[in-house]
Amino acid sequence: MDKEKLNSILDSFGLRARRHHLPNELSGGQQQRTSIARALINSPAILLADEPTGNLDSKSTEDIMSILKMSNKNYNQTIIMITHNLEIAKQADRIITIKDGKIVQEA
């Protein structure tokens, strides 16, 4: 990957200034954004996100959700997100509720 494209991606995730830091030198939100950037960098058609905001504060949660929404809209990527957080789930275009391995509700 060329340096210009990498810098563009790092800028869009707010990580350019932290480019040379080790994982333990990043906050939880920065680590999560890094993980999502790595997952999206090759433009997959589908992204599977298991509790992408599970251990984050409210500001980092908002940042992650904004990134996922941007990726979905700008790059036509399908995002399948698993979450127990109903507030996060309400931001999705489609919600499928599973209980005991069975679909119990679809909205």
PDB file of N, CA and C in Angstrom:
ATOM      1  N   MET A   1       0.848  -1.173   0.000  1.00  0.00           N
ATOM      2  CA  MET A   1       0.000   0.000   0.000  1.00  0.00           C
ATOM      3  C   MET A   1       0.893   1.235   0.000  1.00  0.00           C
ATOM      4  N   ASP A   2       0.501   2.223  -0.806  1.00  0.00           N
ATOM      5  CA  ASP A   2       1.330   3.421  -0.853  1.00  0.00           C
ATOM      6  C   ASP A   2       1.096   4.287   0.380  1.00  0.00           C
ATOM      7  N   LYS A   3       2.076   5.122   0.664  1.00  0.00           N
ATOM      8  CA  LYS A   3       2.070   5.946   1.875  1.00  0.00           C
ATOM      9  C   LYS A   3       0.892   6.915   1.905  1.00  0.00           C
ATOM     10  N   GLU A   4       0.531   7.464   0.738  1.00  0.00           N
ATOM     11  CA  GLU A   4      -0.576   8.415   0.671  1.00  0.00           C
ATOM     12  C   GLU A   4      -1.902   7.767   1.065  1.00  0.00           C
ATOM     13  N   LYS A   5      -2.156   6.564   0.566  1.00  0.00           N
ATOM     14  CA  LYS A   5      -3.393   5.863   0.898  1.00  0.00           C
ATOM     15  C   LYS A   5      -3.425   5.507   2.381  1.00  0.00           C
ATOM     16  N   LEU A   6      -2.295   5.028   2.912  1.00  0.00           N
ATOM     17  CA  LEU A   6      -2.226   4.694   4.329  1.00  0.00           C
ATOM     18  C   LEU A   6      -2.500   5.920   5.182  1.00  0.00           C
ATOM     19  N   ASN A   7      -1.887   7.058   4.847  1.00  0.00           N
ATOM     20  CA  ASN A   7      -2.109   8.286   5.616  1.00  0.00           C
ATOM     21  C   ASN A   7      -3.562   8.734   5.545  1.00  0.00           C
ATOM     22  N   SER A   8      -4.192   8.557   4.382  1.00  0.00           N
ATOM     23  CA  SER A   8      -5.603   8.911   4.233  1.00  0.00           C
ATOM     24  C   SER A   8      -6.486   8.069   5.150  1.00  0.00           C
ATOM     25  N   ILE A   9      -6.205   6.777   5.198  1.00  0.00           N
ATOM     26  CA  ILE A   9      -6.970   5.876   6.063  1.00  0.00           C
ATOM     27  C   ILE A   9      -6.745   6.228   7.531  1.00  0.00           C
ATOM     28  N   LEU A  10      -5.488   6.452   7.889  1.00  0.00           N
ATOM     29  CA  LEU A  10      -5.187   6.812   9.283  1.00  0.00           C
ATOM     30  C   LEU A  10      -5.864   8.114   9.666  1.00  0.00           C
ATOM     31  N   ASP A  11      -5.897   9.074   8.758  1.00  0.00           N
ATOM     32  CA  ASP A  11      -6.581  10.345   9.024  1.00  0.00           C
ATOM     33  C   ASP A  11      -8.073  10.133   9.262  1.00  0.00           C
ATOM     34  N   SER A  12      -8.696   9.309   8.418  1.00  0.00           N
ATOM     35  CA  SER A  12     -10.143   9.111   8.542  1.00  0.00           C
ATOM     36  C   SER A  12     -10.518   8.413   9.848  1.00  0.00           C
ATOM     37  N   PHE A  13      -9.579   7.677  10.431  1.00  0.00           N
ATOM     38  CA  PHE A  13      -9.837   7.006  11.701  1.00  0.00           C
ATOM     39  C   PHE A  13      -9.237   7.767  12.884  1.00  0.00           C
ATOM     40  N   GLY A  14      -8.666   8.937  12.620  1.00  0.00           N
ATOM     41  CA  GLY A  14      -8.088   9.749  13.684  1.00  0.00           C
ATOM     42  C   GLY A  14      -6.872   9.115  14.332  1.00  0.00           C
ATOM     43  N   LEU A  15      -6.080   8.384  13.549  1.00  0.00           N
ATOM     44  CA  LEU A  15      -4.961   7.620  14.115  1.00  0.00           C
ATOM     45  C   LEU A  15      -3.584   8.030  13.578  1.00  0.00           C
ATOM     46  N   ARG A  16      -3.527   8.996  12.698  1.00  0.00           N
ATOM     47  CA  ARG A  16      -2.243   9.321  12.063  1.00  0.00           C
ATOM     48  C   ARG A  16      -1.168   9.702  13.078  1.00  0.00           C
ATOM     49  N   ALA A  17      -1.525  10.471  14.082  1.00  0.00           N
ATOM     50  CA  ALA A  17      -0.541  10.900  15.082  1.00  0.00           C
ATOM     51  C   ALA A  17      -0.034   9.730  15.926  1.00  0.00           C
ATOM     52  N   ARG A  18      -0.775   8.639  15.946  1.00  0.00           N
ATOM     53  CA  ARG A  18      -0.411   7.470  16.764  1.00  0.00           C
ATOM     54  C   ARG A  18       0.200   6.353  15.917  1.00  0.00           C
ATOM     55  N   ARG A  19       0.551   6.655  14.700  1.00  0.00           N
ATOM     56  CA  ARG A  19       1.011   5.672  13.720  1.00  0.00           C
ATOM     57  C   ARG A  19       2.124   4.752  14.212  1.00  0.00           C
ATOM     58  N   HIS A  20       3.063   5.278  14.959  1.00  0.00           N
ATOM     59  CA  HIS A  20       4.217   4.484  15.373  1.00  0.00           C
ATOM     60  C   HIS A  20       4.129   3.992  16.820  1.00  0.00           C
ATOM     61  N   HIS A  21       2.946   4.075  17.415  1.00  0.00           N
ATOM     62  CA  HIS A  21       2.764   3.627  18.786  1.00  0.00           C
ATOM     63  C   HIS A  21       2.455   2.131  18.838  1.00  0.00           C
ATOM     64  N   LEU A  22       2.859   1.516  19.917  1.00  0.00           N
ATOM     65  CA  LEU A  22       2.547   0.103  20.160  1.00  0.00           C
ATOM     66  C   LEU A  22       1.123  -0.009  20.693  1.00  0.00           C
ATOM     67  N   PRO A  23       0.493  -1.185  20.576  1.00  0.00           N
ATOM     68  CA  PRO A  23      -0.888  -1.345  21.040  1.00  0.00           C
ATOM     69  C   PRO A  23      -1.101  -0.916  22.498  1.00  0.00           C
ATOM     70  N   ASN A  24      -0.154  -1.225  23.382  1.00  0.00           N
ATOM     71  CA  ASN A  24      -0.356  -0.864  24.794  1.00  0.00           C
ATOM     72  C   ASN A  24      -0.196   0.637  25.038  1.00  0.00           C
ATOM     73  N   GLU A  25       0.186   1.378  24.011  1.00  0.00           N
ATOM     74  CA  GLU A  25       0.295   2.835  24.108  1.00  0.00           C
ATOM     75  C   GLU A  25      -0.942   3.541  23.545  1.00  0.00           C
ATOM     76  N   LEU A  26      -1.926   2.761  23.135  1.00  0.00           N
ATOM     77  CA  LEU A  26      -3.168   3.305  22.590  1.00  0.00           C
ATOM     78  C   LEU A  26      -4.300   3.127  23.589  1.00  0.00           C
ATOM     79  N   SER A  27      -5.262   4.041  23.549  1.00  0.00           N
ATOM     80  CA  SER A  27      -6.452   3.888  24.384  1.00  0.00           C
ATOM     81  C   SER A  27      -7.313   2.758  23.823  1.00  0.00           C
ATOM     82  N   GLY A  28      -8.308   2.347  24.579  1.00  0.00           N
ATOM     83  CA  GLY A  28      -9.226   1.304  24.109  1.00  0.00           C
ATOM     84  C   GLY A  28      -9.907   1.709  22.824  1.00  0.00           C
ATOM     85  N   GLY A  29     -10.332   2.971  22.726  1.00  0.00           N
ATOM     86  CA  GLY A  29     -10.989   3.453  21.512  1.00  0.00           C
ATOM     87  C   GLY A  29     -10.052   3.463  20.325  1.00  0.00           C
ATOM     88  N   GLN A  30      -8.796   3.854  20.557  1.00  0.00           N
ATOM     89  CA  GLN A  30      -7.808   3.855  19.477  1.00  0.00           C
ATOM     90  C   GLN A  30      -7.505   2.429  19.020  1.00  0.00           C
ATOM     91  N   GLN A  31      -7.420   1.509  19.955  1.00  0.00           N
ATOM     92  CA  GLN A  31      -7.189   0.111  19.596  1.00  0.00           C
ATOM     93  C   GLN A  31      -8.354  -0.428  18.777  1.00  0.00           C
ATOM     94  N   GLN A  32      -9.560  -0.071  19.174  1.00  0.00           N
ATOM     95  CA  GLN A  32     -10.746  -0.553  18.460  1.00  0.00           C
ATOM     96  C   GLN A  32     -10.803   0.044  17.054  1.00  0.00           C
ATOM     97  N   ARG A  33     -10.513   1.353  16.929  1.00  0.00           N
ATOM     98  CA  ARG A  33     -10.501   1.983  15.605  1.00  0.00           C
ATOM     99  C   ARG A  33      -9.423   1.355  14.723  1.00  0.00           C
ATOM    100  N   THR A  34      -8.279   1.021  15.323  1.00  0.00           N
ATOM    101  CA  THR A  34      -7.205   0.360  14.577  1.00  0.00           C
ATOM    102  C   THR A  34      -7.673  -0.989  14.055  1.00  0.00           C
ATOM    103  N   SER A  35      -8.359  -1.744  14.898  1.00  0.00           N
ATOM    104  CA  SER A  35      -8.872  -3.058  14.478  1.00  0.00           C
ATOM    105  C   SER A  35      -9.861  -2.921  13.333  1.00  0.00           C
ATOM    106  N   ILE A  36     -10.736  -1.949  13.421  1.00  0.00           N
ATOM    107  CA  ILE A  36     -11.728  -1.749  12.370  1.00  0.00           C
ATOM    108  C   ILE A  36     -11.053  -1.272  11.085  1.00  0.00           C
ATOM    109  N   ALA A  37     -10.080  -0.373  11.212  1.00  0.00           N
ATOM    110  CA  ALA A  37      -9.344   0.087  10.027  1.00  0.00           C
ATOM    111  C   ALA A  37      -8.655  -1.083   9.333  1.00  0.00           C
ATOM    112  N   ARG A  38      -8.037  -1.960  10.117  1.00  0.00           N
ATOM    113  CA  ARG A  38      -7.372  -3.131   9.538  1.00  0.00           C
ATOM    114  C   ARG A  38      -8.382  -4.032   8.838  1.00  0.00           C
ATOM    115  N   ALA A  39      -9.571  -4.156   9.417  1.00  0.00           N
ATOM    116  CA  ALA A  39     -10.598  -5.011   8.814  1.00  0.00           C
ATOM    117  C   ALA A  39     -11.137  -4.403   7.519  1.00  0.00           C
ATOM    118  N   LEU A  40     -11.182  -3.083   7.442  1.00  0.00           N
ATOM    119  CA  LEU A  40     -11.783  -2.410   6.288  1.00  0.00           C
ATOM    120  C   LEU A  40     -10.789  -2.066   5.185  1.00  0.00           C
ATOM    121  N   ILE A  41      -9.509  -2.122   5.473  1.00  0.00           N
ATOM    122  CA  ILE A  41      -8.478  -1.606   4.565  1.00  0.00           C
ATOM    123  C   ILE A  41      -8.502  -2.236   3.175  1.00  0.00           C
ATOM    124  N   ASN A  42      -8.903  -3.483   3.079  1.00  0.00           N
ATOM    125  CA  ASN A  42      -8.949  -4.153   1.776  1.00  0.00           C
ATOM    126  C   ASN A  42     -10.344  -4.139   1.157  1.00  0.00           C
ATOM    127  N   SER A  43     -11.199  -3.279   1.677  1.00  0.00           N
ATOM    128  CA  SER A  43     -12.553  -3.082   1.147  1.00  0.00           C
ATOM    129  C   SER A  43     -13.361  -4.370   1.037  1.00  0.00           C
ATOM    130  N   PRO A  44     -13.550  -5.090   2.144  1.00  0.00           N
ATOM    131  CA  PRO A  44     -14.354  -6.313   2.066  1.00  0.00           C
ATOM    132  C   PRO A  44     -15.822  -5.977   1.791  1.00  0.00           C
ATOM    133  N   ALA A  45     -16.514  -6.874   1.145  1.00  0.00           N
ATOM    134  CA  ALA A  45     -17.937  -6.673   0.882  1.00  0.00           C
ATOM    135  C   ALA A  45     -18.742  -6.795   2.167  1.00  0.00           C
ATOM    136  N   ILE A  46     -18.283  -7.658   3.078  1.00  0.00           N
ATOM    137  CA  ILE A  46     -18.982  -7.906   4.338  1.00  0.00           C
ATOM    138  C   ILE A  46     -17.991  -7.799   5.489  1.00  0.00           C
ATOM    139  N   LEU A  47     -18.405  -7.116   6.552  1.00  0.00           N
ATOM    140  CA  LEU A  47     -17.599  -7.013   7.768  1.00  0.00           C
ATOM    141  C   LEU A  47     -18.395  -7.622   8.912  1.00  0.00           C
ATOM    142  N   LEU A  48     -17.805  -8.571   9.611  1.00  0.00           N
ATOM    143  CA  LEU A  48     -18.429  -9.162  10.791  1.00  0.00           C
ATOM    144  C   LEU A  48     -17.846  -8.476  12.010  1.00  0.00           C
ATOM    145  N   ALA A  49     -18.695  -7.865  12.830  1.00  0.00           N
ATOM    146  CA  ALA A  49     -18.243  -7.112  13.999  1.00  0.00           C
ATOM    147  C   ALA A  49     -18.923  -7.672  15.246  1.00  0.00           C
ATOM    148  N   ASP A  50     -18.165  -8.348  16.070  1.00  0.00           N
ATOM    149  CA  ASP A  50     -18.682  -8.949  17.298  1.00  0.00           C
ATOM    150  C   ASP A  50     -18.425  -8.005  18.462  1.00  0.00           C
ATOM    151  N   GLU A  51     -19.477  -7.374  18.958  1.00  0.00           N
ATOM    152  CA  GLU A  51     -19.402  -6.415  20.060  1.00  0.00           C
ATOM    153  C   GLU A  51     -18.323  -5.354  19.819  1.00  0.00           C
ATOM    154  N   PRO A  52     -18.399  -4.619  18.705  1.00  0.00           N
ATOM    155  CA  PRO A  52     -17.343  -3.654  18.393  1.00  0.00           C
ATOM    156  C   PRO A  52     -17.224  -2.506  19.389  1.00  0.00           C
ATOM    157  N   THR A  53     -18.252  -2.294  20.212  1.00  0.00           N
ATOM    158  CA  THR A  53     -18.210  -1.206  21.191  1.00  0.00           C
ATOM    159  C   THR A  53     -18.288  -1.726  22.619  1.00  0.00           C
ATOM    160  N   GLY A  54     -18.107  -3.022  22.798  1.00  0.00           N
ATOM    161  CA  GLY A  54     -18.331  -3.670  24.086  1.00  0.00           C
ATOM    162  C   GLY A  54     -17.637  -3.084  25.289  1.00  0.00           C
ATOM    163  N   ASN A  55     -16.373  -2.684  25.167  1.00  0.00           N
ATOM    164  CA  ASN A  55     -15.621  -2.214  26.326  1.00  0.00           C
ATOM    165  C   ASN A  55     -15.222  -0.750  26.220  1.00  0.00           C
ATOM    166  N   LEU A  56     -16.010   0.024  25.491  1.00  0.00           N
ATOM    167  CA  LEU A  56     -15.631   1.401  25.230  1.00  0.00           C
ATOM    168  C   LEU A  56     -16.498   2.400  25.977  1.00  0.00           C
ATOM    169  N   ASP A  57     -15.940   3.582  26.201  1.00  0.00           N
ATOM    170  CA  ASP A  57     -16.723   4.661  26.802  1.00  0.00           C
ATOM    171  C   ASP A  57     -17.672   5.227  25.742  1.00  0.00           C
ATOM    172  N   SER A  58     -18.559   6.125  26.159  1.00  0.00           N
ATOM    173  CA  SER A  58     -19.601   6.607  25.249  1.00  0.00           C
ATOM    174  C   SER A  58     -19.024   7.377  24.062  1.00  0.00           C
ATOM    175  N   LYS A  59     -17.983   8.162  24.245  1.00  0.00           N
ATOM    176  CA  LYS A  59     -17.372   8.915  23.138  1.00  0.00           C
ATOM    177  C   LYS A  59     -16.747   7.965  22.127  1.00  0.00           C
ATOM    178  N   SER A  60     -16.001   6.976  22.594  1.00  0.00           N
ATOM    179  CA  SER A  60     -15.386   6.003  21.684  1.00  0.00           C
ATOM    180  C   SER A  60     -16.451   5.186  20.973  1.00  0.00           C
ATOM    181  N   THR A  61     -17.534   4.870  21.673  1.00  0.00           N
ATOM    182  CA  THR A  61     -18.649   4.139  21.062  1.00  0.00           C
ATOM    183  C   THR A  61     -19.235   4.942  19.914  1.00  0.00           C
ATOM    184  N   GLU A  62     -19.460   6.232  20.133  1.00  0.00           N
ATOM    185  CA  GLU A  62     -19.980   7.098  19.069  1.00  0.00           C
ATOM    186  C   GLU A  62     -19.025   7.126  17.878  1.00  0.00           C
ATOM    187  N   ASP A  63     -17.726   7.216  18.158  1.00  0.00           N
ATOM    188  CA  ASP A  63     -16.721   7.250  17.089  1.00  0.00           C
ATOM    189  C   ASP A  63     -16.773   5.968  16.254  1.00  0.00           C
ATOM    190  N   ILE A  64     -16.826   4.831  16.931  1.00  0.00           N
ATOM    191  CA  ILE A  64     -16.848   3.539  16.232  1.00  0.00           C
ATOM    192  C   ILE A  64     -18.112   3.409  15.390  1.00  0.00           C
ATOM    193  N   MET A  65     -19.246   3.776  15.948  1.00  0.00           N
ATOM    194  CA  MET A  65     -20.496   3.682  15.199  1.00  0.00           C
ATOM    195  C   MET A  65     -20.479   4.615  13.987  1.00  0.00           C
ATOM    196  N   SER A  66     -19.905   5.795  14.128  1.00  0.00           N
ATOM    197  CA  SER A  66     -19.791   6.718  12.993  1.00  0.00           C
ATOM    198  C   SER A  66     -18.938   6.117  11.886  1.00  0.00           C
ATOM    199  N   ILE A  67     -17.842   5.485  12.272  1.00  0.00           N
ATOM    200  CA  ILE A  67     -16.957   4.855  11.289  1.00  0.00           C
ATOM    201  C   ILE A  67     -17.683   3.731  10.560  1.00  0.00           C
ATOM    202  N   LEU A  68     -18.398   2.895  11.303  1.00  0.00           N
ATOM    203  CA  LEU A  68     -19.118   1.785  10.680  1.00  0.00           C
ATOM    204  C   LEU A  68     -20.210   2.291   9.736  1.00  0.00           C
ATOM    205  N   LYS A  69     -20.936   3.317  10.159  1.00  0.00           N
ATOM    206  CA  LYS A  69     -21.981   3.885   9.297  1.00  0.00           C
ATOM    207  C   LYS A  69     -21.384   4.498   8.044  1.00  0.00           C
ATOM    208  N   MET A  70     -20.260   5.216   8.196  1.00  0.00           N
ATOM    209  CA  MET A  70     -19.582   5.829   7.059  1.00  0.00           C
ATOM    210  C   MET A  70     -19.131   4.755   6.072  1.00  0.00           C
ATOM    211  N   SER A  71     -18.574   3.695   6.590  1.00  0.00           N
ATOM    212  CA  SER A  71     -18.095   2.613   5.739  1.00  0.00           C
ATOM    213  C   SER A  71     -19.251   1.968   4.975  1.00  0.00           C
ATOM    214  N   ASN A  72     -20.345   1.772   5.651  1.00  0.00           N
ATOM    215  CA  ASN A  72     -21.533   1.193   5.022  1.00  0.00           C
ATOM    216  C   ASN A  72     -22.060   2.086   3.903  1.00  0.00           C
ATOM    217  N   LYS A  73     -22.184   3.364   4.170  1.00  0.00           N
ATOM    218  CA  LYS A  73     -22.755   4.280   3.183  1.00  0.00           C
ATOM    219  C   LYS A  73     -21.788   4.608   2.053  1.00  0.00           C
ATOM    220  N   ASN A  74     -20.554   4.928   2.382  1.00  0.00           N
ATOM    221  CA  ASN A  74     -19.600   5.393   1.365  1.00  0.00           C
ATOM    222  C   ASN A  74     -19.029   4.269   0.510  1.00  0.00           C
ATOM    223  N   TYR A  75     -18.910   3.087   1.080  1.00  0.00           N
ATOM    224  CA  TYR A  75     -18.252   1.997   0.363  1.00  0.00           C
ATOM    225  C   TYR A  75     -19.176   0.809   0.093  1.00  0.00           C
ATOM    226  N   ASN A  76     -20.469   0.976   0.386  1.00  0.00           N
ATOM    227  CA  ASN A  76     -21.459  -0.084   0.154  1.00  0.00           C
ATOM    228  C   ASN A  76     -21.075  -1.393   0.822  1.00  0.00           C
ATOM    229  N   GLN A  77     -20.493  -1.316   1.990  1.00  0.00           N
ATOM    230  CA  GLN A  77     -20.107  -2.521   2.712  1.00  0.00           C
ATOM    231  C   GLN A  77     -21.251  -2.949   3.629  1.00  0.00           C
ATOM    232  N   THR A  78     -21.496  -4.244   3.643  1.00  0.00           N
ATOM    233  CA  THR A  78     -22.479  -4.809   4.556  1.00  0.00           C
ATOM    234  C   THR A  78     -21.786  -5.072   5.876  1.00  0.00           C
ATOM    235  N   ILE A  79     -22.405  -4.621   6.953  1.00  0.00           N
ATOM    236  CA  ILE A  79     -21.830  -4.824   8.277  1.00  0.00           C
ATOM    237  C   ILE A  79     -22.810  -5.655   9.092  1.00  0.00           C
ATOM    238  N   ILE A  80     -22.346  -6.809   9.509  1.00  0.00           N
ATOM    239  CA  ILE A  80     -23.132  -7.673  10.385  1.00  0.00           C
ATOM    240  C   ILE A  80     -22.535  -7.506  11.773  1.00  0.00           C
ATOM    241  N   MET A  81     -23.320  -6.901  12.654  1.00  0.00           N
ATOM    242  CA  MET A  81     -22.824  -6.587  13.986  1.00  0.00           C
ATOM    243  C   MET A  81     -23.610  -7.360  15.036  1.00  0.00           C
ATOM    244  N   ILE A  82     -22.882  -7.968  15.930  1.00  0.00           N
ATOM    245  CA  ILE A  82     -23.482  -8.670  17.052  1.00  0.00           C
ATOM    246  C   ILE A  82     -23.299  -7.781  18.274  1.00  0.00           C
ATOM    247  N   THR A  83     -24.382  -7.502  18.977  1.00  0.00           N
ATOM    248  CA  THR A  83     -24.287  -6.672  20.170  1.00  0.00           C
ATOM    249  C   THR A  83     -25.412  -7.012  21.142  1.00  0.00           C
ATOM    250  N   HIS A  84     -25.128  -6.794  22.417  1.00  0.00           N
ATOM    251  CA  HIS A  84     -26.147  -6.910  23.455  1.00  0.00           C
ATOM    252  C   HIS A  84     -26.677  -5.531  23.843  1.00  0.00           C
ATOM    253  N   ASN A  85     -26.081  -4.484  23.275  1.00  0.00           N
ATOM    254  CA  ASN A  85     -26.436  -3.114  23.595  1.00  0.00           C
ATOM    255  C   ASN A  85     -27.590  -2.663  22.692  1.00  0.00           C
ATOM    256  N   LEU A  86     -28.766  -2.514  23.268  1.00  0.00           N
ATOM    257  CA  LEU A  86     -29.947  -2.156  22.483  1.00  0.00           C
ATOM    258  C   LEU A  86     -29.838  -0.773  21.855  1.00  0.00           C
ATOM    259  N   GLU A  87     -29.164   0.169  22.517  1.00  0.00           N
ATOM    260  CA  GLU A  87     -28.987   1.506  21.952  1.00  0.00           C
ATOM    261  C   GLU A  87     -28.142   1.453  20.687  1.00  0.00           C
ATOM    262  N   ILE A  88     -27.148   0.608  20.682  1.00  0.00           N
ATOM    263  CA  ILE A  88     -26.314   0.426  19.495  1.00  0.00           C
ATOM    264  C   ILE A  88     -27.128  -0.278  18.411  1.00  0.00           C
ATOM    265  N   ALA A  89     -27.845  -1.308  18.778  1.00  0.00           N
ATOM    266  CA  ALA A  89     -28.642  -2.068  17.805  1.00  0.00           C
ATOM    267  C   ALA A  89     -29.669  -1.175  17.113  1.00  0.00           C
ATOM    268  N   LYS A  90     -30.244  -0.224  17.831  1.00  0.00           N
ATOM    269  CA  LYS A  90     -31.258   0.662  17.261  1.00  0.00           C
ATOM    270  C   LYS A  90     -30.710   1.532  16.127  1.00  0.00           C
ATOM    271  N   GLN A  91     -29.404   1.657  16.033  1.00  0.00           N
ATOM    272  CA  GLN A  91     -28.793   2.465  14.970  1.00  0.00           C
ATOM    273  C   GLN A  91     -28.663   1.697  13.656  1.00  0.00           C
ATOM    274  N   ALA A  92     -28.956   0.419  13.688  1.00  0.00           N
ATOM    275  CA  ALA A  92     -28.816  -0.426  12.497  1.00  0.00           C
ATOM    276  C   ALA A  92     -30.021  -0.263  11.573  1.00  0.00           C
ATOM    277  N   ASP A  93     -29.816  -0.567  10.302  1.00  0.00           N
ATOM    278  CA  ASP A  93     -30.907  -0.539   9.330  1.00  0.00           C
ATOM    279  C   ASP A  93     -31.852  -1.723   9.517  1.00  0.00           C
ATOM    280  N   ARG A  94     -31.316  -2.807  10.025  1.00  0.00           N
ATOM    281  CA  ARG A  94     -32.106  -4.027  10.215  1.00  0.00           C
ATOM    282  C   ARG A  94     -31.638  -4.710  11.495  1.00  0.00           C
ATOM    283  N   ILE A  95     -32.590  -5.182  12.290  1.00  0.00           N
ATOM    284  CA  ILE A  95     -32.259  -5.847  13.553  1.00  0.00           C
ATOM    285  C   ILE A  95     -32.884  -7.237  13.553  1.00  0.00           C
ATOM    286  N   ILE A  96     -32.075  -8.222  13.819  1.00  0.00           N
ATOM    287  CA  ILE A  96     -32.553  -9.595  13.971  1.00  0.00           C
ATOM    288  C   ILE A  96     -32.218 -10.012  15.393  1.00  0.00           C
ATOM    289  N   THR A  97     -33.228 -10.356  16.158  1.00  0.00           N
ATOM    290  CA  THR A  97     -33.033 -10.770  17.553  1.00  0.00           C
ATOM    291  C   THR A  97     -33.023 -12.289  17.610  1.00  0.00           C
ATOM    292  N   ILE A  98     -31.981 -12.826  18.220  1.00  0.00           N
ATOM    293  CA  ILE A  98     -31.825 -14.276  18.343  1.00  0.00           C
ATOM    294  C   ILE A  98     -31.842 -14.642  19.819  1.00  0.00           C
ATOM    295  N   LYS A  99     -32.626 -15.657  20.162  1.00  0.00           N
ATOM    296  CA  LYS A  99     -32.680 -16.142  21.536  1.00  0.00           C
ATOM    297  C   LYS A  99     -32.622 -17.665  21.500  1.00  0.00           C
ATOM    298  N   ASP A 100     -31.734 -18.213  22.263  1.00  0.00           N
ATOM    299  CA  ASP A 100     -31.545 -19.659  22.313  1.00  0.00           C
ATOM    300  C   ASP A 100     -31.342 -20.268  20.922  1.00  0.00           C
ATOM    301  N   GLY A 101     -30.605 -19.527  20.086  1.00  0.00           N
ATOM    302  CA  GLY A 101     -30.258 -20.021  18.769  1.00  0.00           C
ATOM    303  C   GLY A 101     -31.349 -19.890  17.713  1.00  0.00           C
ATOM    304  N   LYS A 102     -32.456 -19.230  18.055  1.00  0.00           N
ATOM    305  CA  LYS A 102     -33.566 -19.082  17.110  1.00  0.00           C
ATOM    306  C   LYS A 102     -33.912 -17.616  16.920  1.00  0.00           C
ATOM    307  N   ILE A 103     -34.273 -17.264  15.691  1.00  0.00           N
ATOM    308  CA  ILE A 103     -34.725 -15.906  15.425  1.00  0.00           C
ATOM    309  C   ILE A 103     -36.082 -15.716  16.070  1.00  0.00           C
ATOM    310  N   VAL A 104     -36.173 -14.713  16.947  1.00  0.00           N
ATOM    311  CA  VAL A 104     -37.437 -14.454  17.640  1.00  0.00           C
ATOM    312  C   VAL A 104     -38.086 -13.151  17.197  1.00  0.00           C
ATOM    313  N   GLN A 105     -37.303 -12.313  16.536  1.00  0.00           N
ATOM    314  CA  GLN A 105     -37.863 -11.034  16.075  1.00  0.00           C
ATOM    315  C   GLN A 105     -36.979 -10.499  14.960  1.00  0.00           C
ATOM    316  N   GLU A 106     -37.634  -9.856  14.000  1.00  0.00           N
ATOM    317  CA  GLU A 106     -36.902  -9.217  12.901  1.00  0.00           C
ATOM    318  C   GLU A 106     -37.547  -7.876  12.632  1.00  0.00           C
ATOM    319  N   ALA A 107     -36.721  -6.829  12.586  1.00  0.00           N
ATOM    320  CA  ALA A 107     -37.250  -5.485  12.345  1.00  0.00           C
ATOM    321  C   ALA A 107     -36.374  -4.749  11.356  1.00  0.00           C
TER     322      ALA A 107
END
